[in-house]
Amino acid sequence: MRMKRFFLVSGFWFLVCIGACLLATSGDLLCKSKVNHPTRPLIQAGSGNLLPSPGFVDGLKGWNAWGDASIVEMDGEKVLRFGPQKDADAARIRVYIPHPKGGVLYRLRFQVKIMGGENEGPPFDPPTLTGWLCHNVEGKSPIGSAKFVENRRGADWLQREVRLLVHPDVKALYILADFKAKRAQALTRRWEVVREPADEADGRVILDTPIGSFAQMPRAPQPDPPAEVVLWPVPNPGELRPWSMPESADLGKPVVLAGAPGEMCVATVGLFTPSDLRSVKLIFSPAVMVGVQLASKPRWRQIVFHPRRTDYYCRGMTFDYVPDFTVNRPDGVTCRAGEATGLWINLRLADGAKPGTYRASMRVTGEGVEREYPVRIRVYPFRLKDLTDKVRSLYSDSGRWKKMSEEQVLAEIVDIRDHGIESTHLSCSGSLTVEDSTVTGFALASESRRLIRLSMKGGLKGPFLFWGGWLPETLADKLAIARKVLSECADTWPDELGSAMTQSLIHVKKAIAEEGIADPVLVLVDEPGYWKKGSPERMLWDVKTAKQAGWLTYCTSSYLPSDPIGLGLDIHCYGGWKLIFDPAQAKHMAEETRKAGQTLWYYATGSYSGQIGNMVRNRYLAGFLFFRTEARGAASWTFQRPRVNAFDDFVMSERSNRPYQTQPCITYPDPDHPGENLDTLHWEGLRQAWYDHRYAYTLREAIMAVRARDAAAADRVEKRLRKLLDGLAWNGDAFLWPEMDNAKLDETRRAIAEMIADLGDS
C-alpha cells in the first residue's frame, strides 16, 4: 500500500538533518561552503478556492478581461477561452485574490488545452499562454512572482500549477495571463487559488535567507520504508531525495550498466537503512574488472543533496533539496537512519571490450552492514561512430585557468573533451601597438598563448571562439577618445575608432594563427535585441569591423537573417527556445539560416533554470533533440562562473541590491581541492547527451550502409527509428510532459542499440 510517510514523528528531524547543512555525510564540504541558512517548519492551514466566481458560475464577475477572452460552455462546464490575437492585442485577464495573508504559501492550479495553430505560418512562435501569480507590497517591489508558460498543443486537458510564498507585508495578490497566437485558441478551466495546506508530518520547511524566505516544494508520496538495509537502482536520479523509498518491485533488481566499447557507463543507486551506518563503501567483485575488460577501475561517489531555488529567477520564492553534486568518499559514508543515501557509479568499458552480458556483484560494507547486490554489464557488439556533422561548444570560463596549474587546466580540458565538447571560448587578451592613430602590431598575452596551447593539447578541435569586446575601450584610450563616447550607440562612434578596430582585429587574428588556430571566430555582442538599448547598433558595428578584418563571426542573436541583426553572421547561435518547442518552427529557422549561408547553432543547455540537480534536461536537449534538429552546433552555458559562493543560491548582489540569478555553474569548484571540480548530474547529462546522439547517428549510418544491398530492410529500420524518436516530446516544453524522464531516454537508447546490433547481424 502506497502512503505518504515520513520519519521521526516530529517535523524537527528536518531541522536537525537538513537545517544545519543537511546530510552530515557531506557536512565537511557543506560547512566550508557556508550554506547554513536557518529553517523553520512550514505549517499552515489550507483553504478553499479563493478566486471570485469559482468555476465561472457568475461568468467573469470579479475578473478583468481584454481582447478575445470570454466564457464558453464545453462538456457541460464553463470554460475560460483565450482567442487568437486581433491586430497586436492579445487576449488577457487579471483577477485579484481578496484579503491575501502575508507569509503564506499560495498555490494556483488550472487545466488548459491549446488547440489549432498548426498553420500559424512563419515567422512564428508556438501559440503560448503566459501568466503569473503576483503580489504587491506597499512602497516597494517584492521579489517573486510565480510564472507559468504553456505551449503544448493537443486535445487533452493538461494540468498546470505554480506556487508563491508571499511577502509578510503583502497588499495585493493577483493573476495575470495572456495568450499570443495567430490562429490557435487556449481553453482553460477549473482555476483555483488556495492557501496550500502543510502540517508538521509533511516535514516541509521555510528557508530564511538574505534575499527572503523560501518555501520547500511538496514531497512526492513514498512507499513504506523497508525493515532492513536495501540498495536499489534509481533510473531517474534527478528525482532522488533523502526521503525517497524504493518501490517493492525495485528490491532485488540488479544494477544494470550498458554501453559500447570505450563508453563511460553510469548508474545511480539509493541506499536505505533503518539504523545509522558508518564507513559505508561499495566494493565491486573482481569479475567486473577482469571479465568485462574495463579501461579503469569502477568508481563510486556520494550524491550530495543541497538546497537550490526552484527556478532561475526566484519567481515563486520556493526551493527544494536536489541531488546537486557528487563527492569522493574514500573512507566511506555515514548513512542516517530512515534516510536514503544516493550513490553514483561509473565505469568505462575498454576500447577492446568483448560483446556480451556479464554477471557480477558489488558489496555494501561498513560498520554494521555487509550486503551483496547483483550487477549486470552489457557490452554492445559495435562501436559508436564519431559525429562528423555536429559540434558541441562550451562557455568554459577560461579566465579561471589563470590561477590553475598546467596539469589542472589540462585535466579539466580532457574532462571537457570526454563529455563530447570540441569547441570553447578562449581569451585573446594582449597588448596593442598604436602609432599616429594607426594600429601597427599586437602581441598575445602569455596566458592567452598558454590556454590556446593547452586547449589543443587536451583534444579540443574547435571552432575556437574569441571575445574582442575589450578592444574598443583600449583603442579609445590609445586614440584619446573620451570613454563617454562609448556609452553612446555604436552608430555614433567616430570613424577612426572603427578603422582602428579593423586594424586591431587583423593583427589579433594573425597572432592567433601563429599559435595554430587558422580560423578563429569572433564573438559579437551578446543577445542583441531591440529591447536591449544600443545592442542592435553595436552588433552591426561589430559585424562591419570583423568582416573588414576577415574574421568569421559568432553571435547569440535570436533574429532570423531576414532581420538586420540576424545578418552578417557565420555561426548564428539562436536562443534554444526558438527550436526546442516546435519542429515546424525549427525547420523554418534551419531553412532561412541555410539560405543566408550561415551555420545554425543554438544554446539551451548548461546551468539554466530547471537544469540543476538532474540529468534529463541537458541530456535530451543536447542529445536526441539535437540529432532531430537541423542545427549544426549546440552551446552550453556556463561551466563555472560562481557568484560569491557556488553552493549558495540565496546571495544578494551588493551592486544592484537584488538577488543574483542563481549560480551559473555546470560544475562546482571543489573547496577541499583548489583547482579541481565537483561533478554534477547536469554535467553528466551533457556526456550522456553526446552518447545518445552518437547512438542515433551510428544507427542512421548503419541504415545507409544496409540500404545499398537491402532497401526494404533499411526502410523498416528507419521507420522504427522515426517512430521511436517521435515518442520523445517535441511539442512545447518537453519537461512538462510526465513521461519525459531519464528512464525514457535510457529506454530509447537501448532500443536504438538493439537495432544497430540487429543490422550488424543482418
GROMACS .gro file of N, CA and C in nm, residues 376-448:
model
  219
  376ARG      N    1   2.471  -0.625  -1.357
  376ARG     CA    2   2.472  -0.678  -1.494
  376ARG      C    3   2.537  -0.573  -1.584
  377ILE      N    4   2.635  -0.618  -1.661
  377ILE     CA    5   2.704  -0.527  -1.753
  377ILE      C    6   2.688  -0.580  -1.894
  378ARG      N    7   2.632  -0.497  -1.981
  378ARG     CA    8   2.609  -0.535  -2.120
  378ARG      C    9   2.706  -0.458  -2.209
  379VAL      N   10   2.784  -0.530  -2.286
  379VAL     CA   11   2.873  -0.468  -2.384
  379VAL      C   12   2.814  -0.491  -2.522
  380TYR      N   13   2.781  -0.385  -2.592
  380TYR     CA   14   2.719  -0.397  -2.724
  380TYR      C   15   2.821  -0.438  -2.830
  381PRO      N   16   2.774  -0.508  -2.933
  381PRO     CA   17   2.866  -0.561  -3.036
  381PRO      C   18   2.896  -0.462  -3.148
  382PHE      N   19   2.917  -0.337  -3.114
  382PHE     CA   20   2.951  -0.236  -3.215
  382PHE      C   21   3.021  -0.120  -3.145
  383ARG      N   22   3.087  -0.040  -3.224
  383ARG     CA   23   3.149   0.082  -3.173
  383ARG      C   24   3.067   0.202  -3.218
  384LEU      N   25   3.058   0.301  -3.133
  384LEU     CA   26   2.986   0.422  -3.170
  384LEU      C   27   3.069   0.504  -3.269
  385LYS      N   28   3.002   0.558  -3.367
  385LYS     CA   29   3.069   0.642  -3.465
  385LYS      C   30   3.088   0.783  -3.408
  386ASP      N   31   3.196   0.846  -3.447
  386ASP     CA   32   3.218   0.985  -3.411
  386ASP      C   33   3.127   1.074  -3.496
  387LEU      N   34   3.081   1.182  -3.436
  387LEU     CA   35   2.995   1.275  -3.509
  387LEU      C   36   3.081   1.359  -3.602
  388THR      N   37   3.037   1.371  -3.725
  388THR     CA   38   3.113   1.448  -3.823
  388THR      C   39   3.041   1.574  -3.868
  389ASP      N   40   2.913   1.584  -3.835
  389ASP     CA   41   2.835   1.697  -3.887
  389ASP      C   42   2.779   1.787  -3.779
  390LYS      N   43   2.813   1.762  -3.653
  390LYS     CA   44   2.758   1.842  -3.543
  390LYS      C   45   2.871   1.880  -3.447
  391VAL      N   46   2.856   1.996  -3.382
  391VAL     CA   47   2.958   2.047  -3.290
  391VAL      C   48   2.894   2.080  -3.157
  392ARG      N   49   2.965   2.046  -3.050
  392ARG     CA   50   2.923   2.087  -2.916
  392ARG      C   51   3.023   2.190  -2.864
  393SER      N   52   2.971   2.299  -2.813
  393SER     CA   53   3.057   2.407  -2.765
  393SER      C   54   3.023   2.437  -2.620
  394LEU      N   55   3.120   2.491  -2.549
  394LEU     CA   56   3.105   2.518  -2.406
  394LEU      C   57   3.162   2.655  -2.373
  395TYR      N   58   3.083   2.733  -2.299
  395TYR     CA   59   3.137   2.853  -2.235
  395TYR      C   60   3.217   2.803  -2.115
  396SER      N   61   3.349   2.792  -2.133
  396SER     CA   62   3.433   2.724  -2.033
  396SER      C   63   3.483   2.816  -1.923
  397ASP      N   64   3.454   2.947  -1.934
  397ASP     CA   65   3.500   3.042  -1.832
  397ASP      C   66   3.651   3.027  -1.811
  398SER      N   67   3.724   3.033  -1.923
  398SER     CA   68   3.867   3.003  -1.921
  398SER      C   69   3.949   3.105  -1.842
  399GLY      N   70   3.889   3.216  -1.803
  399GLY     CA   71   3.961   3.310  -1.718
  399GLY      C   72   4.006   3.247  -1.587
  400ARG      N   73   3.934   3.145  -1.541
  400ARG     CA   74   3.972   3.075  -1.417
  400ARG      C   75   4.106   3.005  -1.431
  401TRP      N   76   4.139   2.969  -1.555
  401TRP     CA   77   4.260   2.888  -1.577
  401TRP      C   78   4.387   2.963  -1.543
  402LYS      N   79   4.379   3.096  -1.533
  402LYS     CA   80   4.498   3.174  -1.498
  402LYS      C   81   4.552   3.134  -1.360
  403LYS      N   82   4.463   3.093  -1.271
  403LYS     CA   83   4.502   3.061  -1.134
  403LYS      C   84   4.528   2.911  -1.115
  404MET      N   85   4.525   2.836  -1.224
  404MET     CA   86   4.541   2.692  -1.215
  404MET      C   87   4.673   2.649  -1.280
  405SER      N   88   4.727   2.540  -1.231
  405SER     CA   89   4.850   2.487  -1.290
  405SER      C   90   4.820   2.427  -1.427
  406GLU      N   91   4.926   2.405  -1.505
  406GLU     CA   92   4.906   2.344  -1.636
  406GLU      C   93   4.842   2.206  -1.623
  407GLU      N   94   4.882   2.130  -1.521
  407GLU     CA   95   4.826   1.997  -1.502
  407GLU      C   96   4.677   2.005  -1.473
  408GLN      N   97   4.637   2.103  -1.392
  408GLN     CA   98   4.495   2.118  -1.358
  408GLN      C   99   4.414   2.163  -1.479
  409VAL      N  100   4.468   2.259  -1.555
  409VAL     CA  101   4.397   2.306  -1.674
  409VAL      C  102   4.382   2.193  -1.775
  410LEU      N  103   4.489   2.121  -1.797
  410LEU     CA  104   4.485   2.012  -1.895
  410LEU      C  105   4.388   1.903  -1.852
  411ALA      N  106   4.384   1.872  -1.722
  411ALA     CA  107   4.289   1.772  -1.672
  411ALA      C  108   4.145   1.817  -1.695
  412GLU      N  109   4.120   1.946  -1.674
  412GLU     CA  110   3.985   1.997  -1.697
  412GLU      C  111   3.948   1.992  -1.844
  413ILE      N  112   4.040   2.028  -1.931
  413ILE     CA  113   4.013   2.025  -2.076
  413ILE      C  114   3.989   1.882  -2.122
  414VAL      N  115   4.068   1.788  -2.072
  414VAL     CA  116   4.047   1.648  -2.108
  414VAL      C  117   3.908   1.602  -2.063
  415ASP      N  118   3.866   1.644  -1.944
  415ASP     CA  119   3.733   1.610  -1.895
  415ASP      C  120   3.625   1.672  -1.984
  416ILE      N  121   3.645   1.797  -2.024
  416ILE     CA  122   3.551   1.864  -2.115
  416ILE      C  123   3.540   1.786  -2.245
  417ARG      N  124   3.653   1.746  -2.299
  417ARG     CA  125   3.652   1.669  -2.424
  417ARG      C  126   3.583   1.535  -2.404
  418ASP      N  127   3.599   1.475  -2.286
  418ASP     CA  128   3.537   1.346  -2.258
  418ASP      C  129   3.386   1.356  -2.245
  419HIS      N  130   3.334   1.478  -2.238
  419HIS     CA  131   3.189   1.500  -2.237
  419HIS      C  132   3.138   1.536  -2.376
  420GLY      N  133   3.221   1.512  -2.476
  420GLY     CA  134   3.178   1.532  -2.614
  420GLY      C  135   3.195   1.672  -2.668
  421ILE      N  136   3.260   1.759  -2.592
  421ILE     CA  137   3.272   1.900  -2.631
  421ILE      C  138   3.401   1.921  -2.707
  422GLU      N  139   3.392   1.987  -2.821
  422GLU     CA  140   3.507   2.012  -2.907
  422GLU      C  141   3.543   2.160  -2.918
  423SER      N  142   3.447   2.246  -2.887
  423SER     CA  143   3.462   2.389  -2.911
  423SER      C  144   3.449   2.465  -2.780
  424THR      N  145   3.524   2.574  -2.768
  424THR     CA  146   3.513   2.653  -2.645
  424THR      C  147   3.550   2.798  -2.673
  425HIS      N  148   3.530   2.881  -2.572
  425HIS     CA  149   3.565   3.024  -2.578
  425HIS      C  150   3.701   3.043  -2.511
  426LEU      N  151   3.787   3.118  -2.576
  426LEU     CA  152   3.921   3.146  -2.524
  426LEU      C  153   3.947   3.296  -2.523
  427SER      N  154   4.054   3.332  -2.455
  427SER     CA  155   4.092   3.473  -2.443
  427SER      C  156   4.187   3.512  -2.555
  428CYS      N  157   4.168   3.635  -2.605
  428CYS     CA  158   4.265   3.691  -2.700
  428CYS      C  159   4.324   3.819  -2.642
  429SER      N  160   4.335   3.824  -2.511
  429SER     CA  161   4.391   3.944  -2.448
  429SER      C  162   4.538   3.958  -2.485
  430GLY      N  163   4.582   4.080  -2.488
  430GLY     CA  164   4.721   4.108  -2.525
  430GLY      C  165   4.744   4.258  -2.529
  431SER      N  166   4.850   4.298  -2.595
  431SER     CA  167   4.885   4.440  -2.599
  431SER      C  168   4.891   4.490  -2.743
  432LEU      N  169   4.829   4.606  -2.765
  432LEU     CA  170   4.826   4.670  -2.897
  432LEU      C  171   4.937   4.774  -2.907
  433THR      N  172   4.991   4.786  -3.028
  433THR     CA  173   5.085   4.895  -3.057
  433THR      C  174   5.017   4.992  -3.152
  434VAL      N  175   5.008   5.119  -3.112
  434VAL     CA  176   4.942   5.222  -3.193
  434VAL      C  177   5.041   5.335  -3.218
  435GLU      N  178   5.059   5.368  -3.346
  435GLU     CA  179   5.148   5.478  -3.385
  435GLU      C  180   5.074   5.572  -3.479
  436ASP      N  181   5.065   5.698  -3.438
  436ASP     CA  182   4.998   5.800  -3.521
  436ASP      C  183   4.857   5.755  -3.562
  437SER      N  184   4.782   5.710  -3.463
  437SER     CA  185   4.641   5.668  -3.481
  437SER      C  186   4.626   5.545  -3.569
  438THR      N  187   4.735   5.473  -3.592
  438THR     CA  188   4.728   5.350  -3.671
  438THR      C  189   4.777   5.234  -3.585
  439VAL      N  190   4.702   5.126  -3.586
  439VAL     CA  191   4.742   5.006  -3.511
  439VAL      C  192   4.847   4.934  -3.594
  440THR      N  193   4.964   4.921  -3.540
  440THR     CA  194   5.075   4.862  -3.616
  440THR      C  195   5.116   4.724  -3.566
  441GLY      N  196   5.061   4.679  -3.454
  441GLY     CA  197   5.100   4.547  -3.405
  441GLY      C  198   5.017   4.502  -3.287
  442PHE      N  199   5.028   4.372  -3.259
  442PHE     CA  200   4.956   4.314  -3.144
  442PHE      C  201   5.034   4.193  -3.096
  443ALA      N  202   5.047   4.181  -2.965
  443ALA     CA  203   5.113   4.066  -2.904
  443ALA      C  204   5.017   3.997  -2.809
  444LEU      N  205   4.989   3.870  -2.834
  444LEU     CA  206   4.904   3.793  -2.743
  444LEU      C  207   4.971   3.783  -2.607
  445ALA      N  208   4.892   3.795  -2.502
  445ALA     CA  209   4.945   3.776  -2.368
  445ALA      C  210   4.993   3.632  -2.352
  446SER      N  211   5.094   3.612  -2.269
  446SER     CA  212   5.148   3.478  -2.249
  446SER      C  213   5.040   3.382  -2.199
  447GLU      N  214   4.948   3.433  -2.116
  447GLU     CA  215   4.841   3.348  -2.066
  447GLU      C  216   4.747   3.306  -2.178
  448SER      N  217   4.718   3.396  -2.270
  448SER     CA  218   4.633   3.361  -2.385
  448SER      C  219   4.699   3.252  -2.468
   0.00000   0.00000   0.00000
